[in-house]
């Protein structure tokens, strides 16, 4: 029986071993599963002497790259990446994703969109048949601080459910993203919504910076499973 942490590590290690080649420019996602991917990248740089360049998707992943002595870059220098490896909060059977549980959705989507392929690494709890069913914390939507109330009201009126302003753990104030914005977590929505249409609609609303709906972006997902195997979905 494999723990959730063990499953994250299995998925991350296998994805890095299968996809990363010397010379690659790599987008480094954010979250706890990506920690294992960076760990494996550092091992491969040390043991195989591969040469890679890493572009972070958050302050957290920038710190990870630096801590592991990997070569740090950015989209100004490396605007076309070979691959992006990132976690997800939910992955459906068509490889559509909910992301942004860690509040890094904007940079994650930008970096993924600059990559030839987005490879998802996750534990078995993230695997879902219908997007929006599995992840109970809601779909993250990054918004401009001055627009969070009108966007919350518009979202609840048009699409139902509840959009909750994400608060810091100590409840002293809202979570502020790496980009200086707030996050609304949208829950209890109608499960039969067309997520592609919803995403295209929301990103046009003034004040919506980005949504955590990653539709038709991922190429493959690696899930570490409870039995110690890795399920690959493409
Ligand atoms: C951060 C993200 C993460 O990739 C997502 O929350 C998954 O994180 P973890 O690997 O810790 O489960 O989208 O914004």
Coordinates of N, CA, C and O in Angstrom, one line a residue, residues 25-138:
X25 N 14.9 22.8 -22.0 CA 14.5 24.0 -21.2 C 13.2 23.6 -20.6 O 12.2 23.2 -21.3
X26 N 13.1 23.6 -19.3 CA 11.9 23.0 -18.6 C 11.2 24.0 -17.7 O 11.8 24.7 -16.9
X27 N 9.9 24.0 -17.9 CA 9.0 24.8 -17.0 C 8.8 24.0 -15.7 O 8.5 22.8 -15.8
X28 N 9.1 24.6 -14.6 CA 8.9 23.9 -13.3 C 7.7 24.4 -12.6 O 7.6 25.6 -12.2
X29 N 6.7 23.5 -12.4 CA 5.5 23.8 -11.8 C 5.6 24.1 -10.3 O 6.7 24.2 -9.8
X30 N 4.5 24.2 -9.6 CA 4.5 24.5 -8.2 C 3.7 23.5 -7.4 O 2.9 22.7 -8.0
X31 N 3.9 23.4 -6.1 CA 3.2 22.5 -5.3 C 4.1 21.4 -4.7 O 5.3 21.3 -5.0
X32 N 3.5 20.5 -3.9 CA 4.2 19.5 -3.2 C 4.7 18.4 -4.1 O 5.8 17.8 -3.8
X33 N 4.0 18.0 -5.2 CA 4.5 16.9 -6.1 C 5.7 17.4 -6.9 O 6.6 16.6 -7.1
X34 N 5.7 18.6 -7.2 CA 6.8 19.2 -8.0 C 8.2 19.1 -7.3 O 9.2 19.0 -7.8
X35 N 8.1 19.1 -5.9 CA 9.3 19.0 -5.1 C 10.0 17.7 -5.5 O 11.2 17.7 -5.6
X36 N 9.3 16.7 -5.7 CA 9.9 15.4 -6.0 C 10.5 15.4 -7.4 O 11.5 14.8 -7.7
X37 N 9.8 16.1 -8.3 CA 10.4 16.2 -9.7 C 11.7 17.0 -9.7 O 12.7 16.6 -10.4
X38 N 11.8 18.0 -8.9 CA 13.0 18.8 -8.9 C 14.1 18.0 -8.2 O 15.3 18.0 -8.6
X39 N 13.7 17.2 -7.2 CA 14.6 16.3 -6.5 C 15.3 15.4 -7.5 O 16.5 15.2 -7.6
X40 N 14.4 14.8 -8.4 CA 14.9 13.8 -9.4 C 15.8 14.5 -10.4 O 16.8 14.0 -10.9
X41 N 15.4 15.7 -10.8 CA 16.2 16.5 -11.8 C 17.6 16.7 -11.2 O 18.6 16.6 -12.0
X42 N 17.6 17.1 -10.0 CA 18.9 17.4 -9.3 C 19.8 16.1 -9.3 O 21.0 16.2 -9.6
X43 N 19.1 15.0 -9.0 CA 19.9 13.7 -9.0 C 20.5 13.4 -10.4 O 21.6 13.0 -10.6
X44 N 19.6 13.7 -11.4 CA 20.1 13.4 -12.8 C 21.2 14.3 -13.3 O 22.1 13.9 -14.0
X45 N 21.1 15.6 -12.9 CA 22.2 16.5 -13.2 C 23.5 16.1 -12.6 O 24.5 16.0 -13.2
X46 N 23.4 15.6 -11.3 CA 24.6 15.2 -10.6 C 25.1 13.9 -11.1 O 26.3 13.7 -11.4
X47 N 24.2 12.9 -11.4 CA 24.7 11.5 -11.7 C 25.0 11.4 -13.2 O 25.9 10.7 -13.6
X48 N 24.2 12.0 -14.0 CA 24.3 11.8 -15.5 C 24.9 13.0 -16.2 O 25.1 13.0 -17.4
X49 N 25.1 14.1 -15.4 CA 25.7 15.3 -15.9 C 24.8 15.9 -17.1 O 25.4 16.5 -18.0
X50 N 23.5 15.8 -17.0 CA 22.7 16.4 -18.0 C 22.7 17.9 -17.8 O 22.8 18.4 -16.7
X51 N 22.4 18.5 -18.9 CA 22.4 20.0 -18.9 C 21.0 20.5 -19.1 O 20.4 20.3 -20.2
X52 N 20.4 21.2 -18.1 CA 19.0 21.6 -18.3 C 18.9 23.1 -17.8 O 19.7 23.5 -17.0
X53 N 17.9 23.7 -18.3 CA 17.6 25.1 -17.8 C 16.1 25.1 -17.3 O 15.2 24.5 -17.9
X54 N 15.9 25.7 -16.1 CA 14.6 25.6 -15.5 C 14.0 27.0 -15.3 O 14.6 28.0 -14.9
X55 N 12.7 27.1 -15.8 CA 11.9 28.3 -15.6 C 10.8 28.1 -14.6 O 10.0 27.2 -14.8
X56 N 10.8 28.9 -13.5 CA 9.8 28.6 -12.5 C 8.4 29.2 -12.8 O 8.3 30.0 -13.7
X57 N 7.5 28.7 -12.0 CA 6.1 29.1 -12.2 C 5.6 29.8 -10.9 O 4.4 30.1 -10.8
X58 N 6.5 30.1 -10.0 CA 6.1 30.7 -8.7 C 7.3 31.1 -7.9 O 8.4 30.6 -8.2
X59 N 7.2 31.8 -6.8 CA 8.3 32.1 -5.9 C 8.7 30.8 -5.3 O 9.9 30.5 -5.2
X60 N 7.8 29.9 -5.0 CA 8.1 28.6 -4.4 C 9.0 27.8 -5.3 O 10.1 27.2 -4.9
X61 N 8.6 27.7 -6.6 CA 9.4 26.9 -7.5 C 10.8 27.5 -7.9 O 11.8 26.8 -8.1
X62 N 10.8 28.8 -7.8 CA 12.1 29.6 -8.0 C 13.1 29.2 -6.9 O 14.2 28.9 -7.1
X63 N 12.5 29.2 -5.7 CA 13.4 28.8 -4.5 C 13.8 27.4 -4.6 O 15.0 27.0 -4.2
X64 N 12.9 26.5 -5.1 CA 13.3 25.1 -5.2 C 14.4 24.9 -6.2 O 15.4 24.1 -6.0
X65 N 14.4 25.6 -7.4 CA 15.4 25.5 -8.4 C 16.7 26.0 -7.8 O 17.8 25.3 -8.0
X66 N 16.7 27.1 -7.1 CA 17.9 27.6 -6.5 C 18.5 26.7 -5.5 O 19.7 26.4 -5.4
X67 N 17.6 26.2 -4.6 CA 18.1 25.3 -3.5 C 18.7 24.0 -4.0 O 19.6 23.5 -3.4
X68 N 18.3 23.6 -5.2 CA 18.8 22.3 -5.8 C 19.9 22.6 -6.8 O 20.4 21.7 -7.5
X69 N 20.4 23.9 -6.8 CA 21.5 24.3 -7.6 C 21.3 24.0 -9.1 O 22.2 23.6 -9.9
X70 N 20.0 24.1 -9.6 CA 19.7 23.9 -11.0 C 19.8 25.3 -11.7 O 19.8 26.3 -11.0
X71 N 19.9 25.3 -13.0 CA 20.1 26.6 -13.7 C 18.8 27.3 -13.8 O 17.8 26.8 -14.5
X72 N 18.7 28.4 -13.2 CA 17.5 29.2 -13.2 C 17.4 30.1 -14.5 O 18.4 30.8 -14.8
X73 N 16.2 30.2 -15.1 CA 16.1 31.1 -16.2 C 14.7 31.7 -16.1 O 14.0 31.5 -15.1
X74 N 14.3 32.4 -17.2 CA 12.9 33.0 -17.2 C 12.5 33.1 -18.6 O 13.2 32.8 -19.6
X75 N 11.3 33.5 -18.8 CA 10.7 33.6 -20.2 C 11.3 34.7 -21.1 O 11.1 34.6 -22.3
X76 N 12.0 35.6 -20.5 CA 12.6 36.6 -21.3 C 13.8 36.0 -22.0 O 14.1 36.3 -23.2
X77 N 14.5 35.1 -21.3 CA 15.7 34.4 -21.9 C 15.3 33.2 -22.7 O 15.8 32.9 -23.7
X78 N 14.4 32.4 -22.1 CA 14.0 31.1 -22.7 C 12.4 31.2 -22.9 O 11.7 30.8 -22.0
X79 N 12.0 31.7 -24.0 CA 10.6 31.9 -24.2 C 9.9 30.7 -24.8 O 8.7 30.7 -24.8
X80 N 10.7 29.8 -25.3 CA 10.1 28.5 -25.8 C 10.7 27.4 -25.0 O 11.9 27.1 -25.1
X81 N 9.9 26.7 -24.3 CA 10.3 25.6 -23.5 C 10.0 24.2 -24.1 O 9.0 24.1 -24.8
X82 N 10.9 23.2 -23.8 CA 10.6 21.9 -24.3 C 9.5 21.2 -23.6 O 8.7 20.4 -24.2
X83 N 9.4 21.5 -22.3 CA 8.4 20.7 -21.5 C 8.1 21.5 -20.3 O 8.9 22.3 -19.8
X84 N 6.9 21.3 -19.7 CA 6.6 21.8 -18.4 C 6.1 20.7 -17.6 O 5.3 19.9 -18.0
X85 N 6.6 20.5 -16.4 CA 6.2 19.5 -15.5 C 5.5 20.1 -14.3 O 6.1 21.0 -13.6
X86 N 4.2 19.8 -14.1 CA 3.5 20.4 -13.0 C 2.5 19.5 -12.4 O 2.1 18.5 -13.0
X87 N 2.1 19.8 -11.2 CA 1.0 19.1 -10.5 C -0.3 19.6 -10.9 O -0.5 20.4 -11.7
X88 N -1.4 19.0 -10.2 CA -2.7 19.5 -10.5 C -3.6 19.1 -9.3 O -3.3 18.2 -8.5
X89 N -4.7 19.8 -9.1 CA -5.6 19.5 -8.1 C -6.7 18.5 -8.5 O -7.2 17.8 -7.7
X90 N -6.9 18.5 -9.8 CA -7.8 17.4 -10.4 C -7.5 17.3 -11.8 O -7.2 18.2 -12.5
X91 N -7.6 16.0 -12.3 CA -7.3 15.7 -13.7 C -8.5 14.8 -14.2 O -8.7 13.8 -13.6
X92 N -9.2 15.2 -15.2 CA -10.2 14.4 -15.7 C -9.8 13.4 -16.8 O -8.6 13.5 -17.2
X93 N -10.7 12.6 -17.3 CA -10.3 11.6 -18.3 C -9.8 12.2 -19.6 O -9.2 11.5 -20.4
X94 N -10.1 13.4 -19.9 CA -9.6 14.1 -21.1 C -8.4 15.0 -20.9 O -8.1 15.8 -21.7
X95 N -7.8 14.8 -19.7 CA -6.7 15.6 -19.3 C -6.9 17.1 -19.1 O -6.1 17.9 -19.3
X96 N -8.2 17.4 -18.9 CA -8.5 18.8 -18.4 C -8.2 18.9 -16.9 O -8.4 17.9 -16.2
X97 N -7.8 20.0 -16.5 CA -7.3 20.1 -15.1 C -7.9 21.3 -14.4 O -8.3 22.3 -14.9
X98 N -8.0 21.1 -13.1 CA -8.2 22.2 -12.1 C -6.8 22.4 -11.5 O -6.2 21.5 -10.9
X99 N -6.3 23.6 -11.5 CA -5.1 24.0 -10.9 C -5.2 25.3 -10.1 O -6.2 26.0 -10.3
X100 N -4.2 25.5 -9.2 CA -4.3 26.8 -8.5 C -4.5 26.7 -7.0 O -4.7 27.6 -6.3
X101 N -4.5 25.4 -6.6 CA -4.7 25.2 -5.1 C -3.6 25.9 -4.3 O -3.9 26.3 -3.2
X102 N -2.5 26.1 -4.9 CA -1.4 26.8 -4.3 C -1.4 28.2 -4.7 O -0.5 29.0 -4.3
X103 N -2.3 28.7 -5.5 CA -2.4 30.1 -5.9 C -1.5 30.5 -7.0 O -1.3 31.7 -7.2
X104 N -0.9 29.5 -7.7 CA 0.2 29.9 -8.7 C -0.4 29.8 -10.1 O 0.4 29.7 -11.1
X105 N -1.7 29.8 -10.3 CA -2.3 29.4 -11.6 C -1.9 30.3 -12.7 O -1.7 29.9 -13.8
X106 N -1.7 31.6 -12.5 CA -1.4 32.5 -13.6 C 0.0 32.2 -14.2 O 0.1 32.0 -15.4
X107 N 1.0 32.2 -13.3 CA 2.3 31.9 -13.9 C 2.4 30.4 -14.4 O 3.1 30.1 -15.4
X108 N 1.7 29.5 -13.8 CA 1.7 28.1 -14.2 C 1.1 28.1 -15.6 O 1.6 27.3 -16.5
X109 N 0.0 28.8 -15.9 CA -0.7 28.7 -17.2 C 0.2 29.4 -18.3 O 0.4 28.9 -19.4
X110 N 0.9 30.5 -17.9 CA 1.7 31.2 -18.8 C 2.9 30.3 -19.2 O 3.2 30.1 -20.4
X111 N 3.6 29.7 -18.2 CA 4.7 28.9 -18.5 C 4.3 27.6 -19.3 O 5.0 27.2 -20.3
X112 N 3.2 27.0 -18.9 CA 2.7 25.8 -19.7 C 2.4 26.2 -21.1 O 2.7 25.4 -22.0
X113 N 1.9 27.4 -21.3 CA 1.5 27.8 -22.7 C 2.8 28.1 -23.6 O 2.7 28.1 -24.8
X114 N 3.9 28.2 -22.9 CA 5.2 28.5 -23.6 C 6.0 27.2 -23.8 O 7.1 27.2 -24.2
X115 N 5.3 26.0 -23.4 CA 6.0 24.8 -23.5 C 5.5 23.9 -24.6 O 4.2 23.9 -24.8
X116 N 6.3 23.1 -25.2 CA 5.8 22.2 -26.2 C 4.9 21.2 -25.6 O 3.9 20.7 -26.3
X117 N 5.1 20.7 -24.4 CA 4.2 19.8 -23.8 C 4.1 20.0 -22.3 O 5.1 20.4 -21.6
X118 N 2.9 19.9 -21.8 CA 2.6 20.0 -20.3 C 2.4 18.5 -19.8 O 1.5 17.8 -20.2
X119 N 3.3 18.1 -18.9 CA 3.2 16.8 -18.3 C 2.7 17.0 -16.9 O 3.4 17.7 -16.1
X120 N 1.7 16.3 -16.5 CA 1.1 16.4 -15.2 C 1.6 15.3 -14.3 O 1.6 14.1 -14.7
X121 N 1.9 15.6 -13.1 CA 2.3 14.6 -12.1 C 1.4 14.7 -10.9 O 1.2 15.8 -10.4
X122 N 0.9 13.6 -10.4 CA -0.1 13.6 -9.3 C -0.2 12.3 -8.6 O 0.2 11.3 -9.2
X123 N -0.8 12.3 -7.5 CA -1.1 11.1 -6.8 C -2.6 10.7 -7.2 O -3.3 11.4 -7.8
X124 N -2.9 9.5 -6.8 CA -4.2 8.9 -7.2 C -5.4 9.6 -6.8 O -6.5 9.5 -7.4
X125 N -5.3 10.5 -5.8 CA -6.5 11.2 -5.3 C -7.0 12.3 -6.3 O -8.1 12.8 -6.2
X126 N -6.1 12.6 -7.3 CA -6.4 13.7 -8.2 C -7.1 13.2 -9.5 O -7.6 14.0 -10.3
X127 N -7.2 11.9 -9.7 CA -7.8 11.3 -10.8 C -9.3 11.4 -10.8 O -9.9 10.9 -9.8
X128 N -9.9 12.0 -11.8 CA -11.4 12.2 -11.8 C -12.0 11.8 -13.1 O -11.3 12.0 -14.1
X129 N -13.3 11.4 -13.1 CA -13.9 11.1 -14.4 C -14.5 12.4 -14.9 O -14.6 12.6 -16.1
X130 N -15.1 13.2 -14.0 CA -15.8 14.4 -14.5 C -15.1 15.6 -13.7 O -15.2 15.7 -12.5
X131 N -14.6 16.6 -14.5 CA -14.0 17.7 -13.9 C -14.9 18.5 -12.9 O -16.0 18.8 -13.3
X132 N -14.4 18.7 -11.7 CA -15.2 19.5 -10.8 C -15.8 18.6 -9.7 O -16.4 19.1 -8.7
X133 N -15.7 17.3 -9.9 CA -16.3 16.4 -8.9 C -15.4 16.0 -7.8 O -15.9 15.8 -6.7
X134 N -14.2 16.0 -8.0 CA -13.2 15.5 -7.1 C -12.7 16.5 -6.1 O -12.6 16.3 -4.9
X135 N -12.3 17.7 -6.6 CA -11.6 18.7 -5.8 C -12.6 19.5 -5.1 O -13.3 20.3 -5.7
X136 N -12.6 19.4 -3.8 CA -13.7 20.0 -3.0 C -13.5 21.5 -2.6 O -14.3 22.2 -2.1
X137 N -12.2 21.9 -2.8 CA -11.9 23.3 -2.4 C -12.4 24.4 -3.4 O -12.3 25.6 -3.2
X138 N -12.8 23.9 -4.6 CA -13.4 24.8 -5.6 C -12.4 25.2 -6.7 O -11.2 25.0 -6.5

